[in-house]
JSON list of N, CA and C in Angstrom, two decimals:
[
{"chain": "A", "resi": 1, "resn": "UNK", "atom": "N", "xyz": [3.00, -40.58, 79.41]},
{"chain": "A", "resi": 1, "resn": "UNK", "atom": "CA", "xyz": [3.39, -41.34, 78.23]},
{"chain": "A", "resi": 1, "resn": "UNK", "atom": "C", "xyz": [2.81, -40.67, 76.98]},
{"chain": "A", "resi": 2, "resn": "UNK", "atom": "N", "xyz": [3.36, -40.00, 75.95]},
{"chain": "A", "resi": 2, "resn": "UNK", "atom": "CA", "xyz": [3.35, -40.05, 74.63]},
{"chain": "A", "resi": 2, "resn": "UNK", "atom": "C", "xyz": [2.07, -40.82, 73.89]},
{"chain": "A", "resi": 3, "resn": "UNK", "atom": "N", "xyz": [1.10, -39.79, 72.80]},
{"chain": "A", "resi": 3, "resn": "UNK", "atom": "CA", "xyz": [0.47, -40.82, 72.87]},
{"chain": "A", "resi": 3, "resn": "UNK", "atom": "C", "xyz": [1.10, -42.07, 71.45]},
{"chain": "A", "resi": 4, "resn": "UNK", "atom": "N", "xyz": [-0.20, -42.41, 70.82]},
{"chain": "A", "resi": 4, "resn": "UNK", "atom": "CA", "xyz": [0.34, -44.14, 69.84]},
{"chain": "A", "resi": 4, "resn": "UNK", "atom": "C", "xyz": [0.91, -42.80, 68.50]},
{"chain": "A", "resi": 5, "resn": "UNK", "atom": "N", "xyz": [0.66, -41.90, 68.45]},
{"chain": "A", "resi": 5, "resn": "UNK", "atom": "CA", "xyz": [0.75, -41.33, 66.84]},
{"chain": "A", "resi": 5, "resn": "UNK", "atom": "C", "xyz": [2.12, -41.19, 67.10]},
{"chain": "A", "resi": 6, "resn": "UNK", "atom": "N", "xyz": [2.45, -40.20, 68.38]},
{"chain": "A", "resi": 6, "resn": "UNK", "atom": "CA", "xyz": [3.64, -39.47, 68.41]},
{"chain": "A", "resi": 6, "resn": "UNK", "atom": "C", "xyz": [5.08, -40.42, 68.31]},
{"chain": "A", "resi": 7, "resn": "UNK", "atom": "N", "xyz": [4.53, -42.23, 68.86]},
{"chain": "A", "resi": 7, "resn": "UNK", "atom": "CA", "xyz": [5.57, -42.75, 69.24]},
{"chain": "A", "resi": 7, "resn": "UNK", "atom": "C", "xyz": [5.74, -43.61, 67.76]},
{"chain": "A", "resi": 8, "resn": "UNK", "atom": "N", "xyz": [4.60, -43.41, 66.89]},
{"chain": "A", "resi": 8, "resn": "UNK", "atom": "CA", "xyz": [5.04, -44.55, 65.83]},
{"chain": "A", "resi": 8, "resn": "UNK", "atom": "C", "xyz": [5.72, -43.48, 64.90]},
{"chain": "A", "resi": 9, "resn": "UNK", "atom": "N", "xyz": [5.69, -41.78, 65.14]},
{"chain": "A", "resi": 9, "resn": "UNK", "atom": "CA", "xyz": [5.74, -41.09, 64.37]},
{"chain": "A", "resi": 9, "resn": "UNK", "atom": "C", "xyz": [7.83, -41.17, 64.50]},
{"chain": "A", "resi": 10, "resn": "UNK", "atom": "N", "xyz": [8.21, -41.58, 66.03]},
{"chain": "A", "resi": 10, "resn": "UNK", "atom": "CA", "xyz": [9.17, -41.23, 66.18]},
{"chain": "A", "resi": 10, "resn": "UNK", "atom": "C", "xyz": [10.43, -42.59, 65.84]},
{"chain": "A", "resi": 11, "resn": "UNK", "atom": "N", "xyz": [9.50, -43.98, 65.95]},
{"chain": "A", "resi": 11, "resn": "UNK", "atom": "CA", "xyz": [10.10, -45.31, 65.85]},
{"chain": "A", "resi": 11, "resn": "UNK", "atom": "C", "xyz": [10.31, -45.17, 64.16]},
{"chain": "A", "resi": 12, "resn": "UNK", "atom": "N", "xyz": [9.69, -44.49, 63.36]},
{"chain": "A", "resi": 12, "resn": "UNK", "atom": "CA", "xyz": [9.16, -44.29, 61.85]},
{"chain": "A", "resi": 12, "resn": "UNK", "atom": "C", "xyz": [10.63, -43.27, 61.51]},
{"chain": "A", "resi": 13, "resn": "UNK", "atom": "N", "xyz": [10.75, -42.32, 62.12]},
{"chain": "A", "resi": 13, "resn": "UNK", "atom": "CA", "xyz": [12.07, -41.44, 61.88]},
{"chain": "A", "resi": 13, "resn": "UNK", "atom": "C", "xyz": [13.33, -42.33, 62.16]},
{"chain": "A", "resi": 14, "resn": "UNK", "atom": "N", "xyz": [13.30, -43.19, 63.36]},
{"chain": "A", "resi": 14, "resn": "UNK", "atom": "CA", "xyz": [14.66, -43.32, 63.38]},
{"chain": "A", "resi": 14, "resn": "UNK", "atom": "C", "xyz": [14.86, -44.92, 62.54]},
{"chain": "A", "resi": 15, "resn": "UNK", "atom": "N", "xyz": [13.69, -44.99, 61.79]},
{"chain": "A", "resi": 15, "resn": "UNK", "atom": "CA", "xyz": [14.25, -46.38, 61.29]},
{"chain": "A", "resi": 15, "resn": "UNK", "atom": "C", "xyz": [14.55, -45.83, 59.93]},
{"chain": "A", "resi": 16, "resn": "UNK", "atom": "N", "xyz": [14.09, -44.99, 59.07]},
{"chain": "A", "resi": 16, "resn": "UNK", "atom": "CA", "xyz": [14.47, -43.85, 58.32]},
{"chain": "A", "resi": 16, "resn": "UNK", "atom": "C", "xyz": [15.73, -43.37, 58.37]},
{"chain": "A", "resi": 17, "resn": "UNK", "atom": "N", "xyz": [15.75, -42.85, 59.43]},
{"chain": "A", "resi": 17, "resn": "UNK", "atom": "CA", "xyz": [17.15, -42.07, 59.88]},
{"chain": "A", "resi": 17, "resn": "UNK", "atom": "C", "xyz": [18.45, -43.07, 59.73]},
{"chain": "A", "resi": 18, "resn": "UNK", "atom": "N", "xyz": [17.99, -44.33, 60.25]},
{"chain": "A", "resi": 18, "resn": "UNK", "atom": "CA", "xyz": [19.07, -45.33, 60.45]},
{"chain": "A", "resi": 18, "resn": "UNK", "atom": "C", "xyz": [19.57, -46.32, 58.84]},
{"chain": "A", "resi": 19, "resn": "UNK", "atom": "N", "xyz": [18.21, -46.41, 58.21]},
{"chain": "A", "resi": 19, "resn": "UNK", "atom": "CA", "xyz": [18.50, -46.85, 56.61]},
{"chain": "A", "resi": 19, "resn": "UNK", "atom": "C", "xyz": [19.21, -45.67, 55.52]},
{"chain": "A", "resi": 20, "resn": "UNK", "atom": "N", "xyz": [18.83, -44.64, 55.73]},
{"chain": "A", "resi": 20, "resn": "UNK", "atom": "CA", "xyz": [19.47, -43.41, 55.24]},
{"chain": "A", "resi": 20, "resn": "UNK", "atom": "C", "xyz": [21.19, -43.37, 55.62]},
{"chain": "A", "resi": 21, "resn": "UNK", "atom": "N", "xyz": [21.15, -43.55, 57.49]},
{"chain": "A", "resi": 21, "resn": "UNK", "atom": "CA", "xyz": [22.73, -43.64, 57.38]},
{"chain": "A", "resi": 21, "resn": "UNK", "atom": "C", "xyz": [23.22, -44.75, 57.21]},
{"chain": "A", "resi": 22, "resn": "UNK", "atom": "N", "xyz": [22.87, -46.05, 57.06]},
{"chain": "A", "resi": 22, "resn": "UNK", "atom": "CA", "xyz": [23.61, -47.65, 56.64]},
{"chain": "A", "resi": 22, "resn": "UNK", "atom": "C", "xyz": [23.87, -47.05, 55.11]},
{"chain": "A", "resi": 23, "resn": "UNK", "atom": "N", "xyz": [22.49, -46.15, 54.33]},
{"chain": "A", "resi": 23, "resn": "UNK", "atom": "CA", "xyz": [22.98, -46.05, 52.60]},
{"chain": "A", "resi": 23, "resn": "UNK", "atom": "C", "xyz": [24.36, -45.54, 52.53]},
{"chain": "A", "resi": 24, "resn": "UNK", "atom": "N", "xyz": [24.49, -44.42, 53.57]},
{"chain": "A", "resi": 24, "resn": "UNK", "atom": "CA", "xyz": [25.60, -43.64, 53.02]},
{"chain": "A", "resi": 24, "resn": "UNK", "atom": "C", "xyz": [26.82, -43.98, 53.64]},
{"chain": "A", "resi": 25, "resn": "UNK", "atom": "N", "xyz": [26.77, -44.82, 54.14]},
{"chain": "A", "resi": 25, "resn": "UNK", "atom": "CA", "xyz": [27.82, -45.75, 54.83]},
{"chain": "A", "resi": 25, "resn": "UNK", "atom": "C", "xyz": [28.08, -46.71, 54.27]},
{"chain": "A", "resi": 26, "resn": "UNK", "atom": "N", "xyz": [27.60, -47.53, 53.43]},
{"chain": "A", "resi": 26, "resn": "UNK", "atom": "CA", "xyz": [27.90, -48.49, 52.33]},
{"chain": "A", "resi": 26, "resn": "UNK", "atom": "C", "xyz": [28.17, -48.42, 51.43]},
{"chain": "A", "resi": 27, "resn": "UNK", "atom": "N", "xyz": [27.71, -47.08, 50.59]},
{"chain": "A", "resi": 27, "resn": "UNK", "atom": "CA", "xyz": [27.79, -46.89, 49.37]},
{"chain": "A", "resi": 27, "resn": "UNK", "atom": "C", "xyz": [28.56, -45.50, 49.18]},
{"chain": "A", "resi": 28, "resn": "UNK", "atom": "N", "xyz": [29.00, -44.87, 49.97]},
{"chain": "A", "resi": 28, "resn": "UNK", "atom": "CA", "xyz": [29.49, -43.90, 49.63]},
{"chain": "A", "resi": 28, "resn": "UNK", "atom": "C", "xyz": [31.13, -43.82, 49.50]},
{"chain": "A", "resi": 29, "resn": "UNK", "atom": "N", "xyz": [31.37, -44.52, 48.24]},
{"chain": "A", "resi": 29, "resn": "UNK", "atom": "CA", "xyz": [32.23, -44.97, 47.97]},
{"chain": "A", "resi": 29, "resn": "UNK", "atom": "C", "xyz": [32.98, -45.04, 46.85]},
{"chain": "A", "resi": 30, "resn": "UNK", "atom": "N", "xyz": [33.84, -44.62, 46.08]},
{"chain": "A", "resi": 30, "resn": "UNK", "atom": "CA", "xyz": [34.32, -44.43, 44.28]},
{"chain": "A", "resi": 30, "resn": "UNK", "atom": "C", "xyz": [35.21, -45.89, 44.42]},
{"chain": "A", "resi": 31, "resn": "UNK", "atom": "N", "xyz": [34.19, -46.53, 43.33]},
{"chain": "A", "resi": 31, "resn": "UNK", "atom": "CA", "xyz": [34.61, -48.18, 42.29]},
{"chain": "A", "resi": 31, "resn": "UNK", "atom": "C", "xyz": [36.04, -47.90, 42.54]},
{"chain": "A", "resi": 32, "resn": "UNK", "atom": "N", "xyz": [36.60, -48.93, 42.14]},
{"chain": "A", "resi": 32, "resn": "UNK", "atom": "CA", "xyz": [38.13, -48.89, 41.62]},
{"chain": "A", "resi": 32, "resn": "UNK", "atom": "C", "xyz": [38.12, -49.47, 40.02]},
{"chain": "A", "resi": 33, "resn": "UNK", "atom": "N", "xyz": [38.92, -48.38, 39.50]},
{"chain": "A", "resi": 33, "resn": "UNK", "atom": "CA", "xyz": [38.58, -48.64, 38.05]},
{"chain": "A", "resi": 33, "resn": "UNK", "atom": "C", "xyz": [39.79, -49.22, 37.71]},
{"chain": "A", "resi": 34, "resn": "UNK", "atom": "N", "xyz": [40.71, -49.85, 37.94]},
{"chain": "A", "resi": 34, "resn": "UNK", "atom": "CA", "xyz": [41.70, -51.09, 38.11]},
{"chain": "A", "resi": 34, "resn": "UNK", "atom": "C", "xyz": [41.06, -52.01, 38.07]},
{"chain": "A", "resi": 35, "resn": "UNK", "atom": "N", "xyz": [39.83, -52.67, 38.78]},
{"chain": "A", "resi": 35, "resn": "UNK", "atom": "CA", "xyz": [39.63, -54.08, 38.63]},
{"chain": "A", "resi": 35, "resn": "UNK", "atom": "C", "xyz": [38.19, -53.98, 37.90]},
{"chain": "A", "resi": 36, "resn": "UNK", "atom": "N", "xyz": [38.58, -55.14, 36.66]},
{"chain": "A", "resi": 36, "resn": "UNK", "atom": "CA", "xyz": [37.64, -55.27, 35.77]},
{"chain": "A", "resi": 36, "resn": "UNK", "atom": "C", "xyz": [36.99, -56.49, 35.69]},
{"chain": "A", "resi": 37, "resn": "UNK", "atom": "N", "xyz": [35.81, -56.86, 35.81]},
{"chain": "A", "resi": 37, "resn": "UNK", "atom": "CA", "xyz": [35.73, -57.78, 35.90]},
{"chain": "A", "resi": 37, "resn": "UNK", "atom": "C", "xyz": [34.17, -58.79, 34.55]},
{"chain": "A", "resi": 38, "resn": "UNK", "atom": "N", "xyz": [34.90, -59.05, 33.71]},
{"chain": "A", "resi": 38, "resn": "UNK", "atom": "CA", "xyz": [34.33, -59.58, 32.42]},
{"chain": "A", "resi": 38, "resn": "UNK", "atom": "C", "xyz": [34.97, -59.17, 31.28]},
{"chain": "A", "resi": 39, "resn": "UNK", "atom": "N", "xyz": [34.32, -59.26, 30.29]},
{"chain": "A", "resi": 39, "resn": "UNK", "atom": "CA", "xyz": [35.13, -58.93, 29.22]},
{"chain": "A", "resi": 39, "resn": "UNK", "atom": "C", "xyz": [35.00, -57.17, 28.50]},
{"chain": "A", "resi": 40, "resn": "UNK", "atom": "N", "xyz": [35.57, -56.76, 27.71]},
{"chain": "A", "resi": 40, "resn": "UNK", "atom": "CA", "xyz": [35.66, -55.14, 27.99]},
{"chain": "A", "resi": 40, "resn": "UNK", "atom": "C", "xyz": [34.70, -55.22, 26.76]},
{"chain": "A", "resi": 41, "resn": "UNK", "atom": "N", "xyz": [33.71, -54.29, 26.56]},
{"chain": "A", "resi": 41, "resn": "UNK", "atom": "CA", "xyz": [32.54, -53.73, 25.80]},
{"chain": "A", "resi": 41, "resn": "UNK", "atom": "C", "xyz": [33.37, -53.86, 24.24]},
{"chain": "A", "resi": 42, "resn": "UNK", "atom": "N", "xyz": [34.63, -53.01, 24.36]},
{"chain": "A", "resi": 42, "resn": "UNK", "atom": "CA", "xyz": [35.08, -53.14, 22.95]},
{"chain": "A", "resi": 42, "resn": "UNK", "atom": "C", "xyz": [36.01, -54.50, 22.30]},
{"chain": "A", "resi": 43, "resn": "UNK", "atom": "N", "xyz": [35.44, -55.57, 23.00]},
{"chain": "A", "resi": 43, "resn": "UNK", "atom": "CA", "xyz": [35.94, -56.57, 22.27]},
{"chain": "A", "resi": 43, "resn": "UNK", "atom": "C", "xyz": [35.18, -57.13, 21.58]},
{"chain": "A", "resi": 44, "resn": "UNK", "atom": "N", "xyz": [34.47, -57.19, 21.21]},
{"chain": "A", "resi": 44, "resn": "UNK", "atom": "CA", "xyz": [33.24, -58.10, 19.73]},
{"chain": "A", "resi": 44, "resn": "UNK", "atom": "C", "xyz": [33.57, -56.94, 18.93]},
{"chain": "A", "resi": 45, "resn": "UNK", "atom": "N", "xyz": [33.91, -57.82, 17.86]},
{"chain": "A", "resi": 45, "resn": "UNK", "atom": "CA", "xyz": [34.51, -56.92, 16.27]},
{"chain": "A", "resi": 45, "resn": "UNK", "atom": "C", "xyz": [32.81, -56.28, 15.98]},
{"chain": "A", "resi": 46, "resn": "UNK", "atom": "N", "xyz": [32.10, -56.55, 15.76]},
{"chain": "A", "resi": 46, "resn": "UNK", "atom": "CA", "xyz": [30.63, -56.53, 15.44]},
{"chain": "A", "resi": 46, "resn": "UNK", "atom": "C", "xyz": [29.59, -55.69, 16.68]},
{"chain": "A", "resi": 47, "resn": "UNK", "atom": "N", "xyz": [28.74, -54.82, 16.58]},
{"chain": "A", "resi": 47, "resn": "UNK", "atom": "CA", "xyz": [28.03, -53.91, 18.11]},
{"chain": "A", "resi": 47, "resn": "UNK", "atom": "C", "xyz": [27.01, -54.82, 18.04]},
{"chain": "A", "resi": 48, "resn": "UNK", "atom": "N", "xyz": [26.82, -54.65, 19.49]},
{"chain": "A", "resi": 48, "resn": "UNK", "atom": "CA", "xyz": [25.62, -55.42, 20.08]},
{"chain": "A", "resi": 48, "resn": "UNK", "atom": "C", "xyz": [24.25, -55.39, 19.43]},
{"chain": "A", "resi": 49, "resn": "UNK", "atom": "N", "xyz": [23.26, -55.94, 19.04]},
{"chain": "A", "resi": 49, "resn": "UNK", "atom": "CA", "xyz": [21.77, -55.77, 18.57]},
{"chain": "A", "resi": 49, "resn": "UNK", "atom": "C", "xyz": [20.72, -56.49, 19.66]},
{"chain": "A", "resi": 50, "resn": "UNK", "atom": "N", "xyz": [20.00, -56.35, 19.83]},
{"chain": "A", "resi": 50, "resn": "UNK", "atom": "CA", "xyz": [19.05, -57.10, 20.35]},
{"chain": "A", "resi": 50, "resn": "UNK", "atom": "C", "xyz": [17.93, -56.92, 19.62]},
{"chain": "A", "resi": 51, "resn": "UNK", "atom": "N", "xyz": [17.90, -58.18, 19.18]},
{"chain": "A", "resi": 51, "resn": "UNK", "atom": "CA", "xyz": [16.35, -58.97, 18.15]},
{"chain": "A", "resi": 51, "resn": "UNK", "atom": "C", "xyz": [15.28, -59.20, 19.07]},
{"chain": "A", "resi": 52, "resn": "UNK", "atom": "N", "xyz": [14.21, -58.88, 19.24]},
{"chain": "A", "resi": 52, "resn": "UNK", "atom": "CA", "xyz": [13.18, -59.54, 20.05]},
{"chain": "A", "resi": 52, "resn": "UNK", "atom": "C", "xyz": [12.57, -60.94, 19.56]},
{"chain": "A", "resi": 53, "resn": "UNK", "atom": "N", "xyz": [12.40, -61.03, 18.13]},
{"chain": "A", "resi": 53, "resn": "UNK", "atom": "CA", "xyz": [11.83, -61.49, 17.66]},
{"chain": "A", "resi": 53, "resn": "UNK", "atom": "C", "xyz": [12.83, -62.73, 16.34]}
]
């Protein structure tokens, strides 16, 4: 049997390995720029400010 380093070293890769491929399996993907959803940036006659104070 393998000892404790080698096996946490290897449970450690494939949970890595496995979040790495769910990322690029979910997300690897181009938006559809047909559906919009809110109102479009260039509609307020006036540009955005933000006052803190």
């Amino acid at each position: 049997m393998p000892d404790k380093i080698t096996v946490i070293s290897v449970v450690w890769m494939t949970m890595i390995s496995a979040m790495l491929a769910a990322t690029f399996a979910l997300y690897d993907h181009k938006p559809q720029e047909a559906k919009v959803y809110g109102p479009f940036a260039t509609a307020s006659a006036k540009p955005y400010t933000s006052v803190q104070y």
